[in-house]
Amino acid sequence: MTLGDPRSFCDLAPQLVPLDYTSCPDVKVPYELIGSMPELKDNPFRQRIAQVFSEDGDGHMTLDNFLDMFSVMSEMAPRDLKAYYAFKIYDFNNDGYICAWDLEQTVTKLTRGELSAEEVSLVCEKVLDEADGDHDGRLSLEDFQNMILRAPDFLSTFHIRI
Amino acid sequence: MAQPLNFVLSVPETPEDHGQEPSPYDESEVHDSFHQLIEEQSRWVGAGALGWCEAGAAPDCPPRPAGRSRGAILSQYYNRTVRLRRRVSRPEVRGVGRSARPSLRLYDLELDPAALEEEEKRFLLVKELQGLTVAQQDHMLRGMPLGLAEKRCLRSESRTLTGKRRGRQGRHGLLPCCGQLRDACVLALHSLGLWLLSGLPALMPWRYALKRIGGQFGSSVLSYFLFLKTLLAFNVLLLLPLLAFIVGVQAAFPPASPGSVPTFTGLELLTGGGRFTHTVLYYGYYSNSTLNQPCAPPLEGDQCGREANGLPYSMPLAYLFTVGVAFFITCITLVYSMSRSFGESFRVGSASGVHAITVFCSWDHKVTQRRASRLQHDSIRTHLKELLADWQLRQGSRSACGRLRQVAVLGFVWLLCVGTTLGCTVAVYAFSELMIKSPTSAEQEGALLALPVVVCLLNLGAPYLYRGLAALERHDSPVLEVYVAICRNLILKMAILGILCYHWLGRRVGTLKDQCWENFVGQELYRLMVLDFIFVLLDTLFGELLWRLISEKKLKRREKPEFDIAGNVLELIYGQTLTWLGVLFAPLLPAVQIMKLLLVFYVKKTSLMANCRAPRRPWLASHMSTVFISLLCFPSFLGAAVFLCYAVWQVKPSSVCGPFRTLDTMYEAGKVWVRRLEKAGPRVSWVPWVHRYLVENTFPVYLVSALLLAVIYLNIQVVKGQRRVICLLKEQISNEGEDKIFLINKLHSIYERKERR
């Protein structure tokens, strides 16, 4: 996506609310519609994604938020940008760090709740062992980015094709 | 490495005026988060909320500003821009206020106790952006985690101000209309670019098909189809110079026909002989003279009625150079894409963080179908369970007996596999000798298909045997299993191709002395390619479709077969090796390969959608694509290049056909040309000089090799150094974390003492 004319991006989601975007750019699409898009409807993190990219953190997105979301999740976005937003998505309580509670939420969403509580806490422990560089019990953005550097698959998995 | 800190913390009497005392962190560059932490602590103490939040008790934490504030992001990118600009030029002192020290203003806005407003930070960022080039500006803006609208504003602001500044400093004497014309041109180009960009998705082939495949099967299966697309691009790159300089020219000036042309029977499509023999498809058709030459008297009834003012075109020279240049371009492109792929997927000093990577990077956001999404949940859950089980097993001691048993089983299976490979190689060799001893006449063209059929059958059957044997050995990691399978299959295919190359260049040249052996080799490669395609179709039919029908009806299992990524990719690499081997003898072989790849794409896609499911175990897609492209470069392209070099330098071309029929080796065409240039005159004398002193002489070759070895050694040492530095930095980070905790505890105790007073 380029920073170009917004009209050319209207055809991206024609099934969304068909409003005239050129005249009223302040319309917010409710989260229910975003969450039922074919690209997002089976994604366990769709609620967090919508919350992170929406203006007020409630999941309702304007056109600009929508463009932001797909721009970051596209192929062309640089790795650091994707890592920044991925960090925000996994930070469930929005405190600027991924603590153990955030990790538990992530693992539960990832496995649809099919791992036992003991297994989940064991996994969270191992993740903190591996990724926490300054040993403060939670992951900062720098720890997360450092870990992402070691994962060459990140660019190809953190990508939504439109 | 942690040194005890022995400065005394000057705790102010009232918590609010912490900015008036010159604290230590103002003057030097301190760790960002440490500074933030102290600020937070003093803010909380001021607000009355004492207490450090333990990690894990998130709901009790006092609310903090959501993520990083915009001001922080602007400051961070301001710093980055300054650093980038300073790499290019010295910083401007004009923009700095007179009262401020340069070190503070230009180094870190966040440490400035006067806490600039967001607007001022933004203004400073825009000013810094102007100092960069347009490309750097775009790169910087693309990486910023701000909204698109914001980025658009920043970009337009930095562009207009740059334009104005450049306009001011720029040409004084030029007319103003030139500037307007230039702007109009730029705008027109910009809108053309946007129009092309919007039309680009329509031009890119298979975009929707790839999206469906990615959505249903994930990134790993998609990597096979992307690799196929890459191969298609390589073949088009190879075909274009061949078409332009060899095939096109010879088709425009066809040589005298050798007599009766055999009628077209359907068998030609399989054997490549018969009607196809005397066409541009093969080496033998190409003439060995200079085409379009102005008429000279003593010519043996050659084409003499042409225009005398055309450009003379030496076909032997063109043939040699075009094939050489095409290979060289392919080599450069391959090495470049391989190095880029390596740069993406391998990192220096990366320890295994497999749990973290599984939790954060394994969910493939491309998957959009419900069933596939459920499969992904299952596979991630299984993987996490396996990792935990593995870890628990490793906690317990592994018996020496078990380890010995595993080594023995491994050795046994490897022995069997190597034995199978040897057996296949000997079988191909024996069969090829048999084919030499019983030559086929012109009517029995079909018998020529026997050797390719045997080769294809062995290539098809042996991997299934390897898969069966691999079920005996139990590897710890599924990735290792895949690598081992790829290794075995590769050894088999390369061994068989090696025997065939020896058979062609070593034996066939001798036995086909008075005939056109190059045509024969070209036809053999054509046959191998076509039969390989037919066997791929058969394999898809039997391996996937029939297996699914059998397992559903007879065995009553609802499980579809897995798509075998490694096997299919090796098939593609094998086909590409055949193309590269045959380019010298059949210049249109890349066109055949392109058609084959197009058909294989559609066949595999249809079969995949109908019959297969994604691999059960998670797959490192990007590591795999690096492995695929390096396999394409190293055994495959290198082998073909060695074969080509041997054929050009050492083998005597046949004397009855082709562009090199009067020469001792193909390379002699180049030498003859250089000698002619020597006689031509002093203007082009540098070419013979270069040829004599750099190409024929062996000293430059040794020098270049020595230089390359030195460069490789230096790079290895640099990587080792980087690894050490990374280790040291990691230690430093962990030590700073400990320092932080120590200082926080100290602050705690000081405030508690204050409270108690």
XYZ file of C-alpha atoms in Angstrom, chain B residues 228 232 528-530 532-534 536 571-572 574-576 578-579 590-601:
28
model
C 7.861 -22.629 -8.706
C 9.658 -19.653 -13.931
C 14.188 -36.934 -19.947
C 12.308 -33.699 -19.386
C 9.121 -34.785 -21.101
C 9.801 -36.546 -16.051
C 6.713 -34.405 -16.554
C 4.603 -37.448 -17.451
C 5.066 -36.278 -12.187
C 11.451 -32.678 -8.412
C 11.455 -29.044 -9.472
C 15.863 -31.878 -10.818
C 13.870 -30.568 -13.786
C 15.734 -27.273 -13.650
C 18.082 -30.942 -16.758
C 17.261 -27.635 -18.434
C 14.056 -23.355 -21.419
C 10.861 -22.773 -23.426
C 9.917 -26.440 -22.924
C 10.673 -26.047 -19.213
C 8.465 -22.943 -18.994
C 5.527 -24.809 -20.512
C 6.177 -27.733 -18.179
C 6.257 -25.471 -15.094
C 2.996 -23.785 -16.085
C 1.258 -27.136 -16.474
C 2.765 -28.486 -13.239
C 1.457 -25.455 -11.344
